[in-house]
Amino acid sequence: MDLLEYQVKEWFGKIGIPVLPSQRIDHPTDLKRLKIRYPIVLKSQVHGAERAKAGGVRFAETTIDAIAAAQSIFNLPIWGELPEVLLAEAQYDANQEFYLAVVLDTAVCRPVLLGCKEADIDWESAGEKMEYVVVEQEFSPFYARRLALKMGLKGTLMQSISSVVEKMYHLFVQKDLDFVEINPLAVSTSGQVMALNGKVRVNERAIKRHPDLTEMAAKIISRHPSTEINSILGDWDGVTMRGKIGILGNGTGSVMATLDLVANAGGNPGVCLNLRHAFLTDKTPTTFRDRLETGLKILAADKGIQVILINFLGSIPQLEEVGQVIAEFVQSEKSELKSQVVRSNGSKSRREVSVLPLVIRLAGSEFNAVREYLDTIKTHSDALVVVENLDEAVDEAVRLAKSTVSKK
Amino acid sequence: MNLTPDSKVIIQGFYEFISATHIAQMKAYGTNLVAGINPGSGGEQQYGVPVFDLVEEVIEQFGTIDTTIICVHPYQVLDAALEAIASNIRQIIIISAGVPPLDMVQLLRKAEACETLVVGPNSPGIIVPGKILLGTHPSEFYTPGPVGIVSRSSTLTYEIACELTKAGLGQSISVSIGSDAIVGSSFLQWLQILDEDDTTEAIILVGQPGGGSEETAARYIAEAIDKPVIAYIAGKQAPPAKHWRQTGTLATIIGRDPNFGTAQSKLIAFKEAEVPVAERPSQIPELLRKEIN
């Protein structure tokens, strides 16, 4: 989950990373009650990059200027996202600007400290200009000093920069971050440092152990439609593609293998979900059964999806309830269809007036009971296919997706 | 690695990822499951296993424990593993999925210092078909035989074991090292174990996008492994995952290839190492037959 700048700066302030006096603006009229002194800078609070280039950052000398600027920023979408709030901030006279970051490197399984004496880095050539230090053992401030020295800093500046890096690292660990970045970190002529902009990405798997983050995630979810949630919260253990075949599985590997097989068989994979983990959208602890229910609903709600392919093998928790959840889903699809046919005058699209076909691959003796149960439902529904072989399940799903299209 | 049936095993926690069926399977396989740990449930029985509050209580009663299987809530994994290490357990299998990565960083620092083998998290553990089951592999997919499997994915491991068994090719050792972003043991360690294992005649390596462990494994196979290896990489058609600055920027800074972590980069590495790569799981038996016959 990515935080917005004003949220990041609240954290920075609390942990002692120097930030400018600022104020959150929810509405242009808030500027009438501004507590910071002019001139100010107004910044659009969106997740997208290159905010300044897009016109999301404006300078203002007076209240009138500021209100006009705020009005235009509130109506300016950046990468399709309209800001809900703006940040009004004092201006700062920078003599030098640096780049600082802490990132988790999953390849060496250690955090890495990054630093550069330039703020506007050309990421293509970052390898030559960026200095880094791997935090091999338990962190201690000397790692931060090592980075500052590698950056070529000396004296008090070396100390003030390494002190900022140290605080960034503490924040990184405290809040389970994937990365924290200050870009730029400004240095005044007197040597004072100031974080002018900050970015934070929280690890998805850790959100639920931080009450404040859980609340933030819940707000994002309640405000944004599901496709947008994905881009703000990251991949919650799924893949979003635009195809017609939605995939559910009980492990990352088999979800990916199924996706490959569908694509190789000439089908178009759609949203793919791994049910082994809880979704970020779940506010309370979930069971496998809950996730299967939610997964089916997500796929059914996706207008592009015309076939659902489930691939379960080995064993899954709450197995006895899985058959039931699937049966209920098939039944509810049917009853919805009936009520739609009654209401509609024949103008509904194909997808809306047909039952969503379900192809279920179940492999393993633990699934025998479920298979038998589903066989009893199958006799009543032609839209439910249960097979044991994966290749066969994929072929069936691809065939069904194609036949749905041709009947359109 | 102690994979003999007399090695003593405990289970820490009975969370969602382990069930009565798994434990019954382990017992049927002859795994020497001595106790379970579940704080607050000391003195009770869970799935027919005596339960204790602390690992050290088990050690007091049964002596040295060789392996622990951790199935606690992901947020409690670090604590459980540190408790096991403090009790001198040197083989840890973590079944729980979704452990926060910074907890794993901390655990790995400790495990490296104490020379402890950590398998997982998000792993079904290890199975030596016909001999011992340490974890949750569904044993019906396996038969004893000459093929070793090392994988990053649990479900794909079964998928492949199942295809092999159907084709009459049994397995020697099968391990899934876990599909979380940060896991304990590496492909390299397991390739070495499988290479030294007398019953193993050929090895299947199963990978997926992310990290560089398949590439490292490919180079190691070319240099040090004489047994035939077949690879399979899932996720070739999946869109690249969101990473820091989208692509391999961190990789570039640390001096790695910008393609780092992609399925493409893994395929290239195997090609360079002349390791045959299967298109799909069901193709593996046929590729294997060419190598071992």
PDB file of N, CA, C and O in Angstrom, chain A residues 99 104-105 110 114 123 135-137 172 179 181 203 205-206 208-209 231 239 250 253-254 257 260-261 264 276-277 291 314-315 361 363-365 391, chain B residues 16 22 75 95 97-98 100-103 105 109 112 122 138 140-141 153 155 159 166 180 232 234-237 239 242 244-245 249 256 280 282:
ATOM      1  N   TYR A  99      19.074  12.470  -2.660  1.00  0.00           N
ATOM      2  CA  TYR A  99      18.091  11.376  -2.694  1.00  0.00           C
ATOM      3  C   TYR A  99      18.472  10.361  -1.619  1.00  0.00           C
ATOM      4  O   TYR A  99      19.639   9.980  -1.509  1.00  0.00           O
ATOM      5  N   LEU A 104      13.754  -2.948   0.765  1.00  0.00           N
ATOM      6  CA  LEU A 104      14.007  -4.348   1.090  1.00  0.00           C
ATOM      7  C   LEU A 104      14.421  -5.080  -0.189  1.00  0.00           C
ATOM      8  O   LEU A 104      13.699  -5.086  -1.177  1.00  0.00           O
ATOM      9  N   ASP A 105      15.605  -5.671  -0.180  1.00  0.00           N
ATOM     10  CA  ASP A 105      16.060  -6.450  -1.330  1.00  0.00           C
ATOM     11  C   ASP A 105      15.746  -7.924  -1.049  1.00  0.00           C
ATOM     12  O   ASP A 105      16.418  -8.569  -0.236  1.00  0.00           O
ATOM     13  N   ARG A 110      17.805  -8.832   2.685  1.00  0.00           N
ATOM     14  CA  ARG A 110      18.255  -7.803   3.619  1.00  0.00           C
ATOM     15  C   ARG A 110      17.775  -6.423   3.158  1.00  0.00           C
ATOM     16  O   ARG A 110      17.613  -6.199   1.951  1.00  0.00           O
ATOM     17  N   LEU A 114      20.036   3.464   0.419  1.00  0.00           N
ATOM     18  CA  LEU A 114      20.441   4.072  -0.844  1.00  0.00           C
ATOM     19  C   LEU A 114      20.624   5.573  -0.664  1.00  0.00           C
ATOM     20  O   LEU A 114      19.849   6.206   0.058  1.00  0.00           O
ATOM     21  N   TRP A 123      16.855   7.414 -13.749  1.00  0.00           N
ATOM     22  CA  TRP A 123      16.883   6.048 -13.221  1.00  0.00           C
ATOM     23  C   TRP A 123      17.591   5.054 -14.125  1.00  0.00           C
ATOM     24  O   TRP A 123      17.987   3.987 -13.703  1.00  0.00           O
ATOM     25  N   VAL A 135      22.318  -3.781   4.793  1.00  0.00           N
ATOM     26  CA  VAL A 135      22.278  -3.939   6.252  1.00  0.00           C
ATOM     27  C   VAL A 135      22.306  -5.439   6.563  1.00  0.00           C
ATOM     28  O   VAL A 135      21.272  -6.077   6.720  1.00  0.00           O
ATOM     29  N   GLU A 136      23.513  -5.981   6.628  1.00  0.00           N
ATOM     30  CA  GLU A 136      23.693  -7.430   6.775  1.00  0.00           C
ATOM     31  C   GLU A 136      23.176  -7.955   8.108  1.00  0.00           C
ATOM     32  O   GLU A 136      22.405  -8.891   8.158  1.00  0.00           O
ATOM     33  N   GLN A 137      23.643  -7.349   9.182  1.00  0.00           N
ATOM     34  CA  GLN A 137      23.264  -7.803  10.527  1.00  0.00           C
ATOM     35  C   GLN A 137      22.273  -6.831  11.146  1.00  0.00           C
ATOM     36  O   GLN A 137      21.795  -5.932  10.474  1.00  0.00           O
ATOM     37  N   PHE A 172      11.087   2.250   8.753  1.00  0.00           N
ATOM     38  CA  PHE A 172      11.034   1.090   7.848  1.00  0.00           C
ATOM     39  C   PHE A 172      10.701  -0.182   8.633  1.00  0.00           C
ATOM     40  O   PHE A 172       9.827  -0.956   8.262  1.00  0.00           O
ATOM     41  N   PHE A 179       9.501   0.012   1.106  1.00  0.00           N
ATOM     42  CA  PHE A 179      10.512   1.054   0.928  1.00  0.00           C
ATOM     43  C   PHE A 179      10.057   2.385   1.494  1.00  0.00           C
ATOM     44  O   PHE A 179       8.871   2.652   1.636  1.00  0.00           O
ATOM     45  N   GLU A 181      11.321   6.556   1.003  1.00  0.00           N
ATOM     46  CA  GLU A 181      12.179   7.373   0.147  1.00  0.00           C
ATOM     47  C   GLU A 181      11.999   8.844   0.498  1.00  0.00           C
ATOM     48  O   GLU A 181      10.879   9.282   0.769  1.00  0.00           O
ATOM     49  N   ASN A 203       4.320  -3.020   3.347  1.00  0.00           N
ATOM     50  CA  ASN A 203       4.172  -4.389   2.886  1.00  0.00           C
ATOM     51  C   ASN A 203       2.747  -4.873   3.118  1.00  0.00           C
ATOM     52  O   ASN A 203       2.205  -4.752   4.209  1.00  0.00           O
ATOM     53  N   ARG A 205       1.457  -7.797   3.387  1.00  0.00           N
ATOM     54  CA  ARG A 205       1.243  -8.889   4.329  1.00  0.00           C
ATOM     55  C   ARG A 205       1.264  -8.430   5.782  1.00  0.00           C
ATOM     56  O   ARG A 205       0.909  -9.171   6.679  1.00  0.00           O
ATOM     57  N   ALA A 206       1.752  -7.217   6.011  1.00  0.00           N
ATOM     58  CA  ALA A 206       1.920  -6.771   7.393  1.00  0.00           C
ATOM     59  C   ALA A 206       0.886  -5.737   7.809  1.00  0.00           C
ATOM     60  O   ALA A 206       0.803  -5.379   8.980  1.00  0.00           O
ATOM     61  N   LYS A 208      -2.189  -5.719   8.468  1.00  0.00           N
ATOM     62  CA  LYS A 208      -3.157  -6.027   9.522  1.00  0.00           C
ATOM     63  C   LYS A 208      -2.568  -6.049  10.928  1.00  0.00           C
ATOM     64  O   LYS A 208      -3.299  -6.153  11.891  1.00  0.00           O
ATOM     65  N   ARG A 209      -1.264  -5.972  11.061  1.00  0.00           N
ATOM     66  CA  ARG A 209      -0.760  -5.893  12.430  1.00  0.00           C
ATOM     67  C   ARG A 209      -0.513  -4.453  12.885  1.00  0.00           C
ATOM     68  O   ARG A 209       0.038  -4.227  13.954  1.00  0.00           O
ATOM     69  N   SER A 231      -4.389  -0.878  -7.829  1.00  0.00           N
ATOM     70  CA  SER A 231      -3.214  -0.074  -8.145  1.00  0.00           C
ATOM     71  C   SER A 231      -2.726   0.692  -6.925  1.00  0.00           C
ATOM     72  O   SER A 231      -1.572   1.058  -6.840  1.00  0.00           O
ATOM     73  N   VAL A 239      -3.493 -11.482  -9.932  1.00  0.00           N
ATOM     74  CA  VAL A 239      -3.034 -10.845 -11.151  1.00  0.00           C
ATOM     75  C   VAL A 239      -4.268 -10.290 -11.829  1.00  0.00           C
ATOM     76  O   VAL A 239      -5.280 -10.969 -11.917  1.00  0.00           O
ATOM     77  N   ASN A 250      -5.428 -22.530  -5.173  1.00  0.00           N
ATOM     78  CA  ASN A 250      -5.033 -22.581  -3.767  1.00  0.00           C
ATOM     79  C   ASN A 250      -3.522 -22.498  -3.590  1.00  0.00           C
ATOM     80  O   ASN A 250      -2.954 -23.050  -2.676  1.00  0.00           O
ATOM     81  N   GLY A 253       1.820 -20.716  -7.319  1.00  0.00           N
ATOM     82  CA  GLY A 253       2.408 -21.467  -8.424  1.00  0.00           C
ATOM     83  C   GLY A 253       1.354 -22.065  -9.331  1.00  0.00           C
ATOM     84  O   GLY A 253       1.433 -21.931 -10.554  1.00  0.00           O
ATOM     85  N   SER A 254       0.348 -22.706  -8.751  1.00  0.00           N
ATOM     86  CA  SER A 254      -0.624 -23.338  -9.629  1.00  0.00           C
ATOM     87  C   SER A 254      -1.533 -22.302 -10.293  1.00  0.00           C
ATOM     88  O   SER A 254      -1.989 -22.511 -11.407  1.00  0.00           O
ATOM     89  N   ALA A 257       0.640 -21.291 -13.200  1.00  0.00           N
ATOM     90  CA  ALA A 257       0.717 -22.350 -14.194  1.00  0.00           C
ATOM     91  C   ALA A 257      -0.600 -22.433 -14.979  1.00  0.00           C
ATOM     92  O   ALA A 257      -0.603 -22.609 -16.200  1.00  0.00           O
ATOM     93  N   ASP A 260      -0.746 -19.637 -17.487  1.00  0.00           N
ATOM     94  CA  ASP A 260       0.091 -19.959 -18.655  1.00  0.00           C
ATOM     95  C   ASP A 260      -0.627 -20.937 -19.579  1.00  0.00           C
ATOM     96  O   ASP A 260      -0.636 -20.764 -20.800  1.00  0.00           O
ATOM     97  N   LEU A 261      -1.195 -21.977 -18.977  1.00  0.00           N
ATOM     98  CA  LEU A 261      -1.855 -23.015 -19.780  1.00  0.00           C
ATOM     99  C   LEU A 261      -3.034 -22.425 -20.553  1.00  0.00           C
ATOM    100  O   LEU A 261      -3.237 -22.745 -21.722  1.00  0.00           O
ATOM    101  N   ASN A 264      -1.625 -20.401 -23.401  1.00  0.00           N
ATOM    102  CA  ASN A 264      -1.065 -21.268 -24.439  1.00  0.00           C
ATOM    103  C   ASN A 264      -2.138 -22.013 -25.217  1.00  0.00           C
ATOM    104  O   ASN A 264      -1.929 -22.400 -26.356  1.00  0.00           O
ATOM    105  N   ARG A 276      -4.991 -18.786  -1.074  1.00  0.00           N
ATOM    106  CA  ARG A 276      -4.225 -19.256   0.080  1.00  0.00           C
ATOM    107  C   ARG A 276      -4.043 -18.155   1.128  1.00  0.00           C
ATOM    108  O   ARG A 276      -3.954 -18.414   2.307  1.00  0.00           O
ATOM    109  N   HIS A 277      -3.990 -16.902   0.660  1.00  0.00           N
ATOM    110  CA  HIS A 277      -3.821 -15.786   1.586  1.00  0.00           C
ATOM    111  C   HIS A 277      -5.108 -14.992   1.719  1.00  0.00           C
ATOM    112  O   HIS A 277      -5.929 -14.986   0.822  1.00  0.00           O
ATOM    113  N   ARG A 291     -12.811 -16.851   1.647  1.00  0.00           N
ATOM    114  CA  ARG A 291     -12.058 -16.330   0.504  1.00  0.00           C
ATOM    115  C   ARG A 291     -12.595 -16.896  -0.805  1.00  0.00           C
ATOM    116  O   ARG A 291     -12.611 -16.218  -1.824  1.00  0.00           O
ATOM    117  N   GLY A 314      -4.342 -31.088  -3.903  1.00  0.00           N
ATOM    118  CA  GLY A 314      -3.713 -31.312  -2.612  1.00  0.00           C
ATOM    119  C   GLY A 314      -4.766 -31.269  -1.539  1.00  0.00           C
ATOM    120  O   GLY A 314      -5.667 -32.091  -1.521  1.00  0.00           O
ATOM    121  N   SER A 315      -4.645 -30.285  -0.651  1.00  0.00           N
ATOM    122  CA  SER A 315      -5.660 -30.175   0.385  1.00  0.00           C
ATOM    123  C   SER A 315      -5.922 -28.712   0.655  1.00  0.00           C
ATOM    124  O   SER A 315      -5.060 -27.869   0.453  1.00  0.00           O
ATOM    125  N   ARG A 361     -11.420 -27.953 -11.416  1.00  0.00           N
ATOM    126  CA  ARG A 361     -10.452 -29.028 -11.433  1.00  0.00           C
ATOM    127  C   ARG A 361     -10.136 -29.379  -9.974  1.00  0.00           C
ATOM    128  O   ARG A 361      -9.685 -28.518  -9.221  1.00  0.00           O
ATOM    129  N   ALA A 363      -8.012 -32.232  -7.764  1.00  0.00           N
ATOM    130  CA  ALA A 363      -7.118 -33.392  -7.780  1.00  0.00           C
ATOM    131  C   ALA A 363      -6.692 -33.731  -6.363  1.00  0.00           C
ATOM    132  O   ALA A 363      -6.262 -32.859  -5.612  1.00  0.00           O
ATOM    133  N   GLY A 364      -6.835 -34.979  -5.995  1.00  0.00           N
ATOM    134  CA  GLY A 364      -6.449 -35.422  -4.658  1.00  0.00           C
ATOM    135  C   GLY A 364      -7.606 -36.123  -3.972  1.00  0.00           C
ATOM    136  O   GLY A 364      -8.765 -35.748  -4.146  1.00  0.00           O
ATOM    137  N   SER A 365      -7.265 -37.151  -3.176  1.00  0.00           N
ATOM    138  CA  SER A 365      -8.313 -37.984  -2.580  1.00  0.00           C
ATOM    139  C   SER A 365      -9.148 -37.207  -1.577  1.00  0.00           C
ATOM    140  O   SER A 365     -10.304 -37.526  -1.341  1.00  0.00           O
ATOM    141  N   ASP A 391      -4.921 -30.171 -17.718  1.00  0.00           N
ATOM    142  CA  ASP A 391      -4.952 -29.812 -19.139  1.00  0.00           C
ATOM    143  C   ASP A 391      -6.381 -29.854 -19.662  1.00  0.00           C
ATOM    144  O   ASP A 391      -6.805 -28.992 -20.442  1.00  0.00           O
TER     145      ASP A 391
ATOM    146  N   GLU B  16      -4.729 -22.528  10.674  1.00  0.00           N
ATOM    147  CA  GLU B  16      -5.466 -22.892   9.462  1.00  0.00           C
ATOM    148  C   GLU B  16      -4.726 -23.855   8.537  1.00  0.00           C
ATOM    149  O   GLU B  16      -5.325 -24.669   7.856  1.00  0.00           O
ATOM    150  N   HIS B  22      -3.707 -33.928   7.843  1.00  0.00           N
ATOM    151  CA  HIS B  22      -2.254 -33.820   7.662  1.00  0.00           C
ATOM    152  C   HIS B  22      -1.516 -34.606   8.739  1.00  0.00           C
ATOM    153  O   HIS B  22      -0.533 -35.288   8.471  1.00  0.00           O
ATOM    154  N   TYR B  75       1.831 -13.892  11.855  1.00  0.00           N
ATOM    155  CA  TYR B  75       2.447 -12.854  12.681  1.00  0.00           C
ATOM    156  C   TYR B  75       3.162 -13.435  13.906  1.00  0.00           C
ATOM    157  O   TYR B  75       3.891 -12.728  14.590  1.00  0.00           O
ATOM    158  N   ILE B  95       5.167 -23.835   7.665  1.00  0.00           N
ATOM    159  CA  ILE B  95       4.035 -24.088   6.766  1.00  0.00           C
ATOM    160  C   ILE B  95       3.219 -22.810   6.566  1.00  0.00           C
ATOM    161  O   ILE B  95       2.706 -22.558   5.481  1.00  0.00           O
ATOM    162  N   ALA B  97       1.679 -19.294   5.725  1.00  0.00           N
ATOM    163  CA  ALA B  97       1.921 -18.426   4.577  1.00  0.00           C
ATOM    164  C   ALA B  97       1.687 -16.985   4.980  1.00  0.00           C
ATOM    165  O   ALA B  97       0.888 -16.712   5.868  1.00  0.00           O
ATOM    166  N   GLY B  98       2.395 -16.053   4.315  1.00  0.00           N
ATOM    167  CA  GLY B  98       2.146 -14.641   4.552  1.00  0.00           C
ATOM    168  C   GLY B  98       2.883 -14.051   5.736  1.00  0.00           C
ATOM    169  O   GLY B  98       2.402 -13.126   6.382  1.00  0.00           O
ATOM    170  N   PRO B 100       5.287 -11.579   7.424  1.00  0.00           N
ATOM    171  CA  PRO B 100       5.836 -10.281   7.002  1.00  0.00           C
ATOM    172  C   PRO B 100       7.333 -10.405   6.707  1.00  0.00           C
ATOM    173  O   PRO B 100       8.078 -10.989   7.499  1.00  0.00           O
ATOM    174  N   PRO B 101       7.789  -9.872   5.571  1.00  0.00           N
ATOM    175  CA  PRO B 101       9.178 -10.074   5.143  1.00  0.00           C
ATOM    176  C   PRO B 101      10.221  -9.612   6.152  1.00  0.00           C
ATOM    177  O   PRO B 101      11.268 -10.239   6.271  1.00  0.00           O
ATOM    178  N   LEU B 102       9.949  -8.527   6.877  1.00  0.00           N
ATOM    179  CA  LEU B 102      10.969  -8.064   7.820  1.00  0.00           C
ATOM    180  C   LEU B 102      11.133  -9.029   8.991  1.00  0.00           C
ATOM    181  O   LEU B 102      12.198  -9.108   9.594  1.00  0.00           O
ATOM    182  N   ASP B 103      10.086  -9.801   9.292  1.00  0.00           N
ATOM    183  CA  ASP B 103      10.222 -10.859  10.300  1.00  0.00           C
ATOM    184  C   ASP B 103      11.168 -11.939   9.777  1.00  0.00           C
ATOM    185  O   ASP B 103      11.982 -12.487  10.521  1.00  0.00           O
ATOM    186  N   VAL B 105      13.585 -11.475   7.598  1.00  0.00           N
ATOM    187  CA  VAL B 105      14.952 -10.929   7.616  1.00  0.00           C
ATOM    188  C   VAL B 105      15.571 -11.186   8.986  1.00  0.00           C
ATOM    189  O   VAL B 105      16.695 -11.690   9.103  1.00  0.00           O
ATOM    190  N   ARG B 109      18.755 -13.843   9.858  1.00  0.00           N
ATOM    191  CA  ARG B 109      19.999 -13.417  10.514  1.00  0.00           C
ATOM    192  C   ARG B 109      20.338 -14.369  11.654  1.00  0.00           C
ATOM    193  O   ARG B 109      21.475 -14.807  11.812  1.00  0.00           O
ATOM    194  N   GLU B 112      21.149 -18.038  10.363  1.00  0.00           N
ATOM    195  CA  GLU B 112      22.488 -18.134   9.780  1.00  0.00           C
ATOM    196  C   GLU B 112      23.547 -18.215  10.871  1.00  0.00           C
ATOM    197  O   GLU B 112      24.472 -19.012  10.792  1.00  0.00           O
ATOM    198  N   ASN B 122       5.489 -20.622   3.911  1.00  0.00           N
ATOM    199  CA  ASN B 122       4.583 -20.955   2.818  1.00  0.00           C
ATOM    200  C   ASN B 122       5.087 -22.195   2.088  1.00  0.00           C
ATOM    201  O   ASN B 122       5.200 -22.220   0.871  1.00  0.00           O
ATOM    202  N   PRO B 138       0.342 -33.828   0.142  1.00  0.00           N
ATOM    203  CA  PRO B 138      -0.668 -34.892   0.067  1.00  0.00           C
ATOM    204  C   PRO B 138       0.010 -36.183  -0.417  1.00  0.00           C
ATOM    205  O   PRO B 138       0.436 -36.270  -1.570  1.00  0.00           O
ATOM    206  N   GLU B 140      -0.833 -39.064  -1.296  1.00  0.00           N
ATOM    207  CA  GLU B 140      -1.358 -39.942  -2.354  1.00  0.00           C
ATOM    208  C   GLU B 140      -0.796 -39.615  -3.735  1.00  0.00           C
ATOM    209  O   GLU B 140      -0.901 -40.410  -4.654  1.00  0.00           O
ATOM    210  N   PHE B 141      -0.210 -38.423  -3.894  1.00  0.00           N
ATOM    211  CA  PHE B 141       0.363 -38.073  -5.201  1.00  0.00           C
ATOM    212  C   PHE B 141       1.752 -38.689  -5.404  1.00  0.00           C
ATOM    213  O   PHE B 141       2.321 -38.610  -6.483  1.00  0.00           O
ATOM    214  N   SER B 153       6.913 -23.637  -5.295  1.00  0.00           N
ATOM    215  CA  SER B 153       5.465 -23.598  -5.147  1.00  0.00           C
ATOM    216  C   SER B 153       4.961 -24.896  -4.542  1.00  0.00           C
ATOM    217  O   SER B 153       5.388 -25.979  -4.945  1.00  0.00           O
ATOM    218  N   THR B 155       1.608 -26.129  -4.451  1.00  0.00           N
ATOM    219  CA  THR B 155       0.631 -26.822  -5.297  1.00  0.00           C
ATOM    220  C   THR B 155       1.265 -27.379  -6.567  1.00  0.00           C
ATOM    221  O   THR B 155       0.915 -28.460  -7.020  1.00  0.00           O
ATOM    222  N   GLU B 159       1.356 -31.082  -8.262  1.00  0.00           N
ATOM    223  CA  GLU B 159       0.945 -31.225  -9.663  1.00  0.00           C
ATOM    224  C   GLU B 159       1.958 -32.097 -10.396  1.00  0.00           C
ATOM    225  O   GLU B 159       1.617 -33.026 -11.118  1.00  0.00           O
ATOM    226  N   LYS B 166       1.621 -40.776 -12.199  1.00  0.00           N
ATOM    227  CA  LYS B 166       0.751 -41.300 -13.268  1.00  0.00           C
ATOM    228  C   LYS B 166       1.573 -41.953 -14.372  1.00  0.00           C
ATOM    229  O   LYS B 166       1.168 -42.933 -14.978  1.00  0.00           O
ATOM    230  N   ASP B 180       6.883 -17.519  -0.669  1.00  0.00           N
ATOM    231  CA  ASP B 180       6.901 -16.138  -0.189  1.00  0.00           C
ATOM    232  C   ASP B 180       8.139 -15.424  -0.730  1.00  0.00           C
ATOM    233  O   ASP B 180       9.069 -16.066  -1.202  1.00  0.00           O
ATOM    234  N   TYR B 232      10.985 -26.290 -14.800  1.00  0.00           N
ATOM    235  CA  TYR B 232       9.683 -25.772 -15.229  1.00  0.00           C
ATOM    236  C   TYR B 232       9.496 -24.429 -14.555  1.00  0.00           C
ATOM    237  O   TYR B 232       9.736 -24.292 -13.357  1.00  0.00           O
ATOM    238  N   ALA B 234       6.720 -21.445 -13.921  1.00  0.00           N
ATOM    239  CA  ALA B 234       5.330 -20.983 -14.034  1.00  0.00           C
ATOM    240  C   ALA B 234       5.312 -19.465 -14.126  1.00  0.00           C
ATOM    241  O   ALA B 234       6.239 -18.811 -13.665  1.00  0.00           O
ATOM    242  N   GLY B 235       4.270 -18.916 -14.731  1.00  0.00           N
ATOM    243  CA  GLY B 235       4.099 -17.463 -14.742  1.00  0.00           C
ATOM    244  C   GLY B 235       4.743 -16.747 -15.909  1.00  0.00           C
ATOM    245  O   GLY B 235       4.967 -15.546 -15.853  1.00  0.00           O
ATOM    246  N   LYS B 236       5.004 -17.507 -17.006  1.00  0.00           N
ATOM    247  CA  LYS B 236       5.618 -16.873 -18.180  1.00  0.00           C
ATOM    248  C   LYS B 236       4.677 -15.841 -18.813  1.00  0.00           C
ATOM    249  O   LYS B 236       5.120 -14.854 -19.387  1.00  0.00           O
ATOM    250  N   GLN B 237       3.379 -16.098 -18.714  1.00  0.00           N
ATOM    251  CA  GLN B 237       2.398 -15.208 -19.350  1.00  0.00           C
ATOM    252  C   GLN B 237       1.850 -14.166 -18.387  1.00  0.00           C
ATOM    253  O   GLN B 237       1.045 -13.331 -18.777  1.00  0.00           O
ATOM    254  N   PRO B 239       1.560 -10.876 -16.159  1.00  0.00           N
ATOM    255  CA  PRO B 239       2.167  -9.543 -16.249  1.00  0.00           C
ATOM    256  C   PRO B 239       3.163  -9.362 -15.114  1.00  0.00           C
ATOM    257  O   PRO B 239       2.962  -9.914 -14.032  1.00  0.00           O
ATOM    258  N   LYS B 242       4.359  -5.665  -9.540  1.00  0.00           N
ATOM    259  CA  LYS B 242       4.806  -4.314  -9.197  1.00  0.00           C
ATOM    260  C   LYS B 242       5.989  -4.412  -8.247  1.00  0.00           C
ATOM    261  O   LYS B 242       5.927  -5.058  -7.230  1.00  0.00           O
ATOM    262  N   TRP B 244       9.606  -2.157  -6.737  1.00  0.00           N
ATOM    263  CA  TRP B 244      10.076  -0.813  -6.477  1.00  0.00           C
ATOM    264  C   TRP B 244      10.475  -0.174  -7.814  1.00  0.00           C
ATOM    265  O   TRP B 244      11.263  -0.736  -8.564  1.00  0.00           O
ATOM    266  N   ARG B 245       9.887   0.987  -8.122  1.00  0.00           N
ATOM    267  CA  ARG B 245      10.066   1.665  -9.403  1.00  0.00           C
ATOM    268  C   ARG B 245       9.789   0.741 -10.582  1.00  0.00           C
ATOM    269  O   ARG B 245      10.472   0.772 -11.608  1.00  0.00           O
ATOM    270  N   THR B 249      15.104  -1.510 -11.155  1.00  0.00           N
ATOM    271  CA  THR B 249      15.992  -0.404 -10.817  1.00  0.00           C
ATOM    272  C   THR B 249      16.923  -0.741  -9.656  1.00  0.00           C
ATOM    273  O   THR B 249      18.123  -0.530  -9.728  1.00  0.00           O
ATOM    274  N   ARG B 256      22.895  -5.675 -10.886  1.00  0.00           N
ATOM    275  CA  ARG B 256      22.297  -6.856 -11.501  1.00  0.00           C
ATOM    276  C   ARG B 256      21.655  -6.481 -12.828  1.00  0.00           C
ATOM    277  O   ARG B 256      21.477  -5.313 -13.145  1.00  0.00           O
ATOM    278  N   ARG B 280       4.807 -27.340 -19.925  1.00  0.00           N
ATOM    279  CA  ARG B 280       3.709 -27.467 -18.969  1.00  0.00           C
ATOM    280  C   ARG B 280       3.996 -28.677 -18.078  1.00  0.00           C
ATOM    281  O   ARG B 280       4.777 -29.558 -18.472  1.00  0.00           O
ATOM    282  N   SER B 282       2.489 -31.400 -17.479  1.00  0.00           N
ATOM    283  CA  SER B 282       2.237 -32.734 -18.046  1.00  0.00           C
ATOM    284  C   SER B 282       3.305 -33.161 -19.057  1.00  0.00           C
ATOM    285  O   SER B 282       3.346 -34.302 -19.494  1.00  0.00           O
TER     286      SER B 282
END
